[in-house]
PDB file of C-alpha atoms in Angstrom:
ATOM      1  CA  MET J   8       0.000   0.000   0.000  1.00 96.00           C
ATOM      2  CA  ILE J   9       1.082   3.543  -0.654  1.00 98.00           C
ATOM      3  CA  ALA J  10       0.731   6.255   1.968  1.00 99.00           C
ATOM      4  CA  LEU J  11       0.793   9.728   0.451  1.00 99.00           C
ATOM      5  CA  GLY J  12       1.645  13.011   2.147  1.00 99.00           C
ATOM      6  CA  VAL J  13       0.914  16.363   0.500  1.00 99.00           C
ATOM      7  CA  ASP J  14       1.926  19.843   1.654  1.00 98.00           C
ATOM      8  CA  PRO J  15       0.070  21.923  -0.951  1.00 98.00           C
ATOM      9  CA  SER J  16       1.394  25.282  -2.072  1.00 95.00           C
ATOM     10  CA  LEU J  17       0.982  27.396  -5.176  1.00 93.00           C
ATOM     11  CA  THR J  18       4.730  27.897  -5.462  1.00 94.00           C
ATOM     12  CA  CYS J  19       6.211  24.606  -4.206  1.00 97.00           C
ATOM     13  CA  THR J  20       4.109  21.613  -3.137  1.00 98.00           C
ATOM     14  CA  GLY J  21       5.806  18.886  -1.146  1.00 98.00           C
ATOM     15  CA  VAL J  22       4.788  15.336  -2.099  1.00 99.00           C
ATOM     16  CA  ALA J  23       5.965  12.159  -0.385  1.00 99.00           C
ATOM     17  CA  THR J  24       5.109   8.490  -0.554  1.00 99.00           C
ATOM     18  CA  VAL J  25       5.835   5.566   1.714  1.00 98.00           C
ATOM     19  CA  ASP J  26       5.398   2.117   0.209  1.00 98.00           C
ATOM     20  CA  THR J  27       4.358  -0.056   3.150  1.00 98.00           C
ATOM     21  CA  ALA J  28       5.212  -3.253   1.229  1.00 97.00           C
ATOM     22  CA  THR J  29       8.828  -2.326   0.489  1.00 97.00           C
ATOM     23  CA  GLY J  30       9.558   0.483   2.944  1.00 96.00           C
ATOM     24  CA  GLU J  31      10.603   2.770   0.085  1.00 98.00           C
ATOM     25  CA  LYS J  32      10.202   6.465   0.920  1.00 98.00           C
ATOM     26  CA  LEU J  33      10.279   9.095  -1.814  1.00 98.00           C
ATOM     27  CA  THR J  34       9.879  12.855  -1.792  1.00 99.00           C
ATOM     28  CA  ARG J  35       9.488  15.352  -4.578  1.00 98.00           C
ATOM     29  CA  ARG J  36       8.432  18.936  -5.117  1.00 98.00           C
ATOM     30  CA  VAL J  37       5.998  20.391  -7.604  1.00 98.00           C
ATOM     31  CA  LYS J  38       6.691  23.998  -8.558  1.00 97.00           C
ATOM     32  CA  THR J  39       4.345  26.199 -10.554  1.00 95.00           C
ATOM     33  CA  ALA J  40       4.962  29.711 -11.779  1.00 94.00           C
ATOM     34  CA  ASN J  41       2.541  32.587 -11.513  1.00 92.00           C
ATOM     35  CA  ARG J  42       0.864  32.980 -14.911  1.00 91.00           C
ATOM     36  CA  GLY J  43      -0.846  36.280 -14.181  1.00 93.00           C
ATOM     37  CA  GLY J  44      -4.029  37.472 -12.552  1.00 91.00           C
ATOM     38  CA  THR J  45      -6.701  36.587 -15.089  1.00 95.00           C
ATOM     39  CA  LEU J  46      -9.156  33.857 -14.222  1.00 94.00           C
ATOM     40  CA  ALA J  47      -7.836  31.735 -17.072  1.00 97.00           C
ATOM     41  CA  ALA J  48      -4.233  32.152 -15.876  1.00 96.00           C
ATOM     42  CA  ARG J  49      -5.099  31.332 -12.275  1.00 94.00           C
ATOM     43  CA  ARG J  50      -7.142  28.296 -13.351  1.00 95.00           C
ATOM     44  CA  GLY J  51      -4.294  27.135 -15.589  1.00 96.00           C
ATOM     45  CA  ARG J  52      -1.802  27.323 -12.743  1.00 95.00           C
ATOM     46  CA  LEU J  53      -4.060  25.274 -10.478  1.00 96.00           C
ATOM     47  CA  ARG J  54      -4.668  22.639 -13.140  1.00 97.00           C
ATOM     48  CA  GLU J  55      -0.928  22.419 -13.885  1.00 97.00           C
ATOM     49  CA  ALA J  56      -0.128  21.925 -10.194  1.00 97.00           C
ATOM     50  CA  ILE J  57      -2.822  19.302  -9.685  1.00 98.00           C
ATOM     51  CA  ALA J  58      -1.732  17.310 -12.732  1.00 98.00           C
ATOM     52  CA  ALA J  59       1.928  17.414 -11.690  1.00 98.00           C
ATOM     53  CA  ILE J  60       1.030  16.255  -8.176  1.00 98.00           C
ATOM     54  CA  LEU J  61      -1.367  13.479  -9.154  1.00 98.00           C
ATOM     55  CA  ASP J  62      -0.164  12.098 -12.502  1.00 97.00           C
ATOM     56  CA  PRO J  63       2.854  10.159 -11.114  1.00 97.00           C
ATOM     57  CA  LEU J  64       0.728   8.510  -8.401  1.00 97.00           C
ATOM     58  CA  PRO J  65      -1.009   5.141  -8.626  1.00 96.00           C
ATOM     59  CA  ARG J  66      -4.768   5.100  -9.204  1.00 96.00           C
ATOM     60  CA  ARG J  67      -5.317   3.773  -5.663  1.00 98.00           C
ATOM     61  CA  VAL J  68      -3.479   4.672  -2.476  1.00 98.00           C
ATOM     62  CA  GLY J  69      -3.928   3.294   1.018  1.00 99.00           C
ATOM     63  CA  VAL J  70      -4.325   6.757   2.531  1.00 99.00           C
ATOM     64  CA  SER J  71      -3.554  10.352   1.629  1.00 99.00           C
ATOM     65  CA  VAL J  72      -2.694  12.863   4.349  1.00 99.00           C
ATOM     66  CA  ILE J  73      -2.884  16.513   3.297  1.00 99.00           C
ATOM     67  CA  GLU J  74      -2.187  19.724   5.184  1.00 98.00           C
ATOM     68  CA  LEU J  75      -4.954  22.312   5.164  1.00 96.00           C
ATOM     69  CA  PRO J  76      -4.102  25.985   4.603  1.00 92.00           C
ATOM     70  CA  ASN J  77      -3.530  28.054   7.718  1.00 83.00           C
ATOM     71  CA  ALA J  78      -6.809  29.903   8.215  1.00 73.00           C
ATOM     72  CA  ARG J  79      -5.085  32.693  10.160  1.00 71.00           C
ATOM     73  CA  GLN J  80      -2.571  33.644   7.489  1.00 66.00           C
ATOM     74  CA  GLN J  81      -3.826  36.147   4.961  1.00 65.00           C
ATOM     75  CA  TYR J  82      -1.283  36.056   2.142  1.00 67.00           C
ATOM     76  CA  GLY J  83      -2.080  36.846  -1.458  1.00 68.00           C
ATOM     77  CA  ALA J  84      -3.887  34.312  -3.624  1.00 79.00           C
ATOM     78  CA  GLN J  85      -5.792  32.975  -0.624  1.00 85.00           C
ATOM     79  CA  ALA J  86      -8.674  31.757  -2.792  1.00 88.00           C
ATOM     80  CA  GLU J  87      -6.266  29.871  -5.054  1.00 92.00           C
ATOM     81  CA  ARG J  88      -4.479  28.234  -2.110  1.00 91.00           C
ATOM     82  CA  HIS J  89      -7.778  26.975  -0.741  1.00 93.00           C
ATOM     83  CA  ALA J  90      -8.933  25.899  -4.202  1.00 95.00           C
ATOM     84  CA  LEU J  91      -5.731  23.907  -4.742  1.00 97.00           C
ATOM     85  CA  THR J  92      -6.205  22.088  -1.449  1.00 97.00           C
ATOM     86  CA  TRP J  93      -9.866  21.267  -1.977  1.00 97.00           C
ATOM     87  CA  TRP J  94      -9.451  20.218  -5.609  1.00 97.00           C
ATOM     88  CA  LEU J  95      -6.643  17.912  -4.480  1.00 98.00           C
ATOM     89  CA  ILE J  96      -8.828  16.491  -1.713  1.00 98.00           C
ATOM     90  CA  ASP J  97     -11.584  15.858  -4.255  1.00 98.00           C
ATOM     91  CA  GLN J  98      -9.230  14.005  -6.607  1.00 98.00           C
ATOM     92  CA  LEU J  99      -7.472  12.106  -3.816  1.00 98.00           C
ATOM     93  CA  MET J 100     -10.786  10.847  -2.426  1.00 98.00           C
ATOM     94  CA  ALA J 101     -11.271   8.991  -5.710  1.00 98.00           C
ATOM     95  CA  ARG J 102      -7.990   7.146  -4.985  1.00 98.00           C
ATOM     96  CA  GLY J 103      -8.653   6.166  -1.366  1.00 98.00           C
ATOM     97  CA  PRO J 104      -9.243   7.571   2.112  1.00 99.00           C
ATOM     98  CA  VAL J 105      -8.071  11.124   2.778  1.00 99.00           C
ATOM     99  CA  VAL J 106      -7.109  12.727   6.071  1.00 99.00           C
ATOM    100  CA  ALA J 107      -6.788  16.506   6.379  1.00 98.00           C
ATOM    101  CA  VAL J 108      -4.640  17.975   9.147  1.00 98.00           C
ATOM    102  CA  THR J 109      -4.051  21.517  10.340  1.00 96.00           C
ATOM    103  CA  PRO J 110      -0.602  23.124  10.194  1.00 95.00           C
ATOM    104  CA  SER J 111      -0.255  22.605  13.949  1.00 94.00           C
ATOM    105  CA  GLN J 112      -1.131  18.917  13.625  1.00 97.00           C
ATOM    106  CA  ARG J 113       1.411  18.571  10.808  1.00 97.00           C
ATOM    107  CA  ALA J 114       4.126  20.115  12.997  1.00 96.00           C
ATOM    108  CA  LYS J 115       3.211  17.789  15.877  1.00 96.00           C
ATOM    109  CA  LEU J 116       3.263  14.736  13.606  1.00 97.00           C
ATOM    110  CA  ALA J 117       6.688  15.803  12.334  1.00 96.00           C
ATOM    111  CA  THR J 118       8.335  16.783  15.628  1.00 96.00           C
ATOM    112  CA  GLY J 119       5.959  16.260  18.542  1.00 93.00           C
ATOM    113  CA  ALA J 120       5.630  20.045  18.988  1.00 90.00           C
ATOM    114  CA  GLY J 121       2.828  22.017  17.348  1.00 87.00           C
ATOM    115  CA  ASN J 122       4.831  25.234  17.205  1.00 92.00           C
ATOM    116  CA  ALA J 123       7.942  23.734  15.579  1.00 93.00           C
ATOM    117  CA  GLY J 124       9.454  25.960  12.916  1.00 92.00           C
ATOM    118  CA  LYS J 125      10.494  24.922   9.422  1.00 94.00           C
ATOM    119  CA  ALA J 126      14.151  24.326  10.361  1.00 96.00           C
ATOM    120  CA  VAL J 127      13.215  22.059  13.282  1.00 96.00           C
ATOM    121  CA  VAL J 128      10.762  20.101  11.133  1.00 96.00           C
ATOM    122  CA  LEU J 129      13.380  19.658   8.411  1.00 97.00           C
ATOM    123  CA  ALA J 130      16.079  18.507  10.853  1.00 97.00           C
ATOM    124  CA  THR J 131      13.740  16.132  12.690  1.00 96.00           C
ATOM    125  CA  VAL J 132      12.374  14.539   9.523  1.00 97.00           C
ATOM    126  CA  ARG J 133      15.869  14.105   8.085  1.00 98.00           C
ATOM    127  CA  ALA J 134      17.003  12.449  11.331  1.00 97.00           C
ATOM    128  CA  GLN J 135      14.008  10.094  11.421  1.00 96.00           C
ATOM    129  CA  HIS J 136      14.349   9.109   7.761  1.00 97.00           C
ATOM    130  CA  PRO J 137      18.075   8.640   7.069  1.00 96.00           C
ATOM    131  CA  GLY J 138      18.888   7.863   3.472  1.00 96.00           C
ATOM    132  CA  VAL J 139      15.805   9.656   2.154  1.00 98.00           C
ATOM    133  CA  THR J 140      16.365  12.805   0.107  1.00 97.00           C
ATOM    134  CA  VAL J 141      14.524  15.623   1.882  1.00 98.00           C
ATOM    135  CA  VAL J 142      15.589  18.805   0.093  1.00 98.00           C
ATOM    136  CA  ASP J 143      13.496  21.364   1.953  1.00 98.00           C
ATOM    137  CA  ASP J 144      10.704  21.970   4.442  1.00 97.00           C
ATOM    138  CA  ASN J 145       8.016  21.268   1.821  1.00 98.00           C
ATOM    139  CA  ALA J 146       9.357  17.757   1.274  1.00 98.00           C
ATOM    140  CA  ALA J 147       9.849  17.328   5.037  1.00 98.00           C
ATOM    141  CA  ASP J 148       6.239  18.248   5.767  1.00 98.00           C
ATOM    142  CA  ALA J 149       5.012  15.839   3.106  1.00 99.00           C
ATOM    143  CA  LEU J 150       7.204  13.002   4.367  1.00 99.00           C
ATOM    144  CA  ALA J 151       6.016  13.511   7.941  1.00 98.00           C
ATOM    145  CA  LEU J 152       2.426  13.245   6.696  1.00 98.00           C
ATOM    146  CA  ALA J 153       3.147  10.180   4.548  1.00 98.00           C
ATOM    147  CA  ALA J 154       4.935   8.497   7.470  1.00 98.00           C
ATOM    148  CA  ALA J 155       1.922   9.101   9.714  1.00 98.00           C
ATOM    149  CA  GLY J 156      -0.332   7.669   7.012  1.00 98.00           C
ATOM    150  CA  ALA J 157       1.930   4.638   6.643  1.00 98.00           C
ATOM    151  CA  HIS J 158       1.801   4.125  10.405  1.00 97.00           C
ATOM    152  CA  TRP J 159      -2.001   4.189  10.218  1.00 98.00           C
ATOM    153  CA  LEU J 160      -1.748   1.490   7.522  1.00 98.00           C
ATOM    154  CA  GLY J 161       0.307  -0.660   9.912  1.00 96.00           C
ATOM    155  CA  PHE J 162       3.849   0.263   8.830  1.00 96.00           C
ATOM    156  CA  GLU J 163       6.238   0.581  11.757  1.00 90.00           C
ATOM    157  CA  HIS J 164       7.433   4.132  12.273  1.00 85.00           C
ATOM    158  CA  PRO J 165       9.498   5.248  15.289  1.00 85.00           C
ATOM    159  CA  PHE J 166       7.409   8.018  16.827  1.00 90.00           C
ATOM    160  CA  THR J 167       8.503  10.087  19.787  1.00 92.00           C
ATOM    161  CA  ASP J 168       5.976  10.350  22.618  1.00 94.00           C
ATOM    162  CA  GLY J 169       4.848  13.743  21.293  1.00 94.00           C
ATOM    163  CA  GLN J 170       4.406  12.380  17.782  1.00 95.00           C
ATOM    164  CA  ALA J 171       2.459   9.384  19.097  1.00 95.00           C
ATOM    165  CA  THR J 172       0.144  11.730  20.986  1.00 96.00           C
ATOM    166  CA  ALA J 173      -0.339  13.809  17.831  1.00 96.00           C
ATOM    167  CA  PHE J 174      -1.023  10.658  15.789  1.00 97.00           C
ATOM    168  CA  ALA J 175      -3.694   9.548  18.266  1.00 96.00           C
ATOM    169  CA  ARG J 176      -5.479  12.902  17.923  1.00 96.00           C
ATOM    170  CA  VAL J 177      -5.789  12.808  14.137  1.00 98.00           C
ATOM    171  CA  ASP J 178      -9.254  11.987  12.799  1.00 96.00           C
ATOM    172  CA  TRP J 179      -8.267   8.807  10.938  1.00 98.00           C
ATOM    173  CA  PRO J 180     -10.860   7.032   8.756  1.00 95.00           C
ATOM    174  CA  SER J 181     -12.792   4.250  10.434  1.00 88.00           C
TER     175      SER J 181
END
């Protein structure tokens, strides 16, 4: 079974998979450029990102874990960020169960601390997954989510006490 983790972003989405049959862990990033402010340009950017995220994946996955946008942050292109997330959720639900987590839950799953910064998340994920290429915080976030999903599927993952507590608080499918 494949566990998928997605840290969606208009500029650089982190994507990670854990194959629970082989133990293989992969990360990648999907980058999309701003095409302008017209509706057609914004739609095109979203469609390009979604295709680049989903096309390499199998038609079925054991579970997808995706980070929701931070509701408190009011950056530009807020509508597009939310659209990207919800269109991905829609498409991922056709491939298997989907779990959505908040940014704080993602940080806790990665490090055991909900207020962990990007550098701490990156260092912790790299330490917990030696031999896996984790180029930046986007890939680290995605791998932390995929690892939690793999654990839910029964794959052994060495959680700290804080991570185990965070895992237990996620609304996993029944």
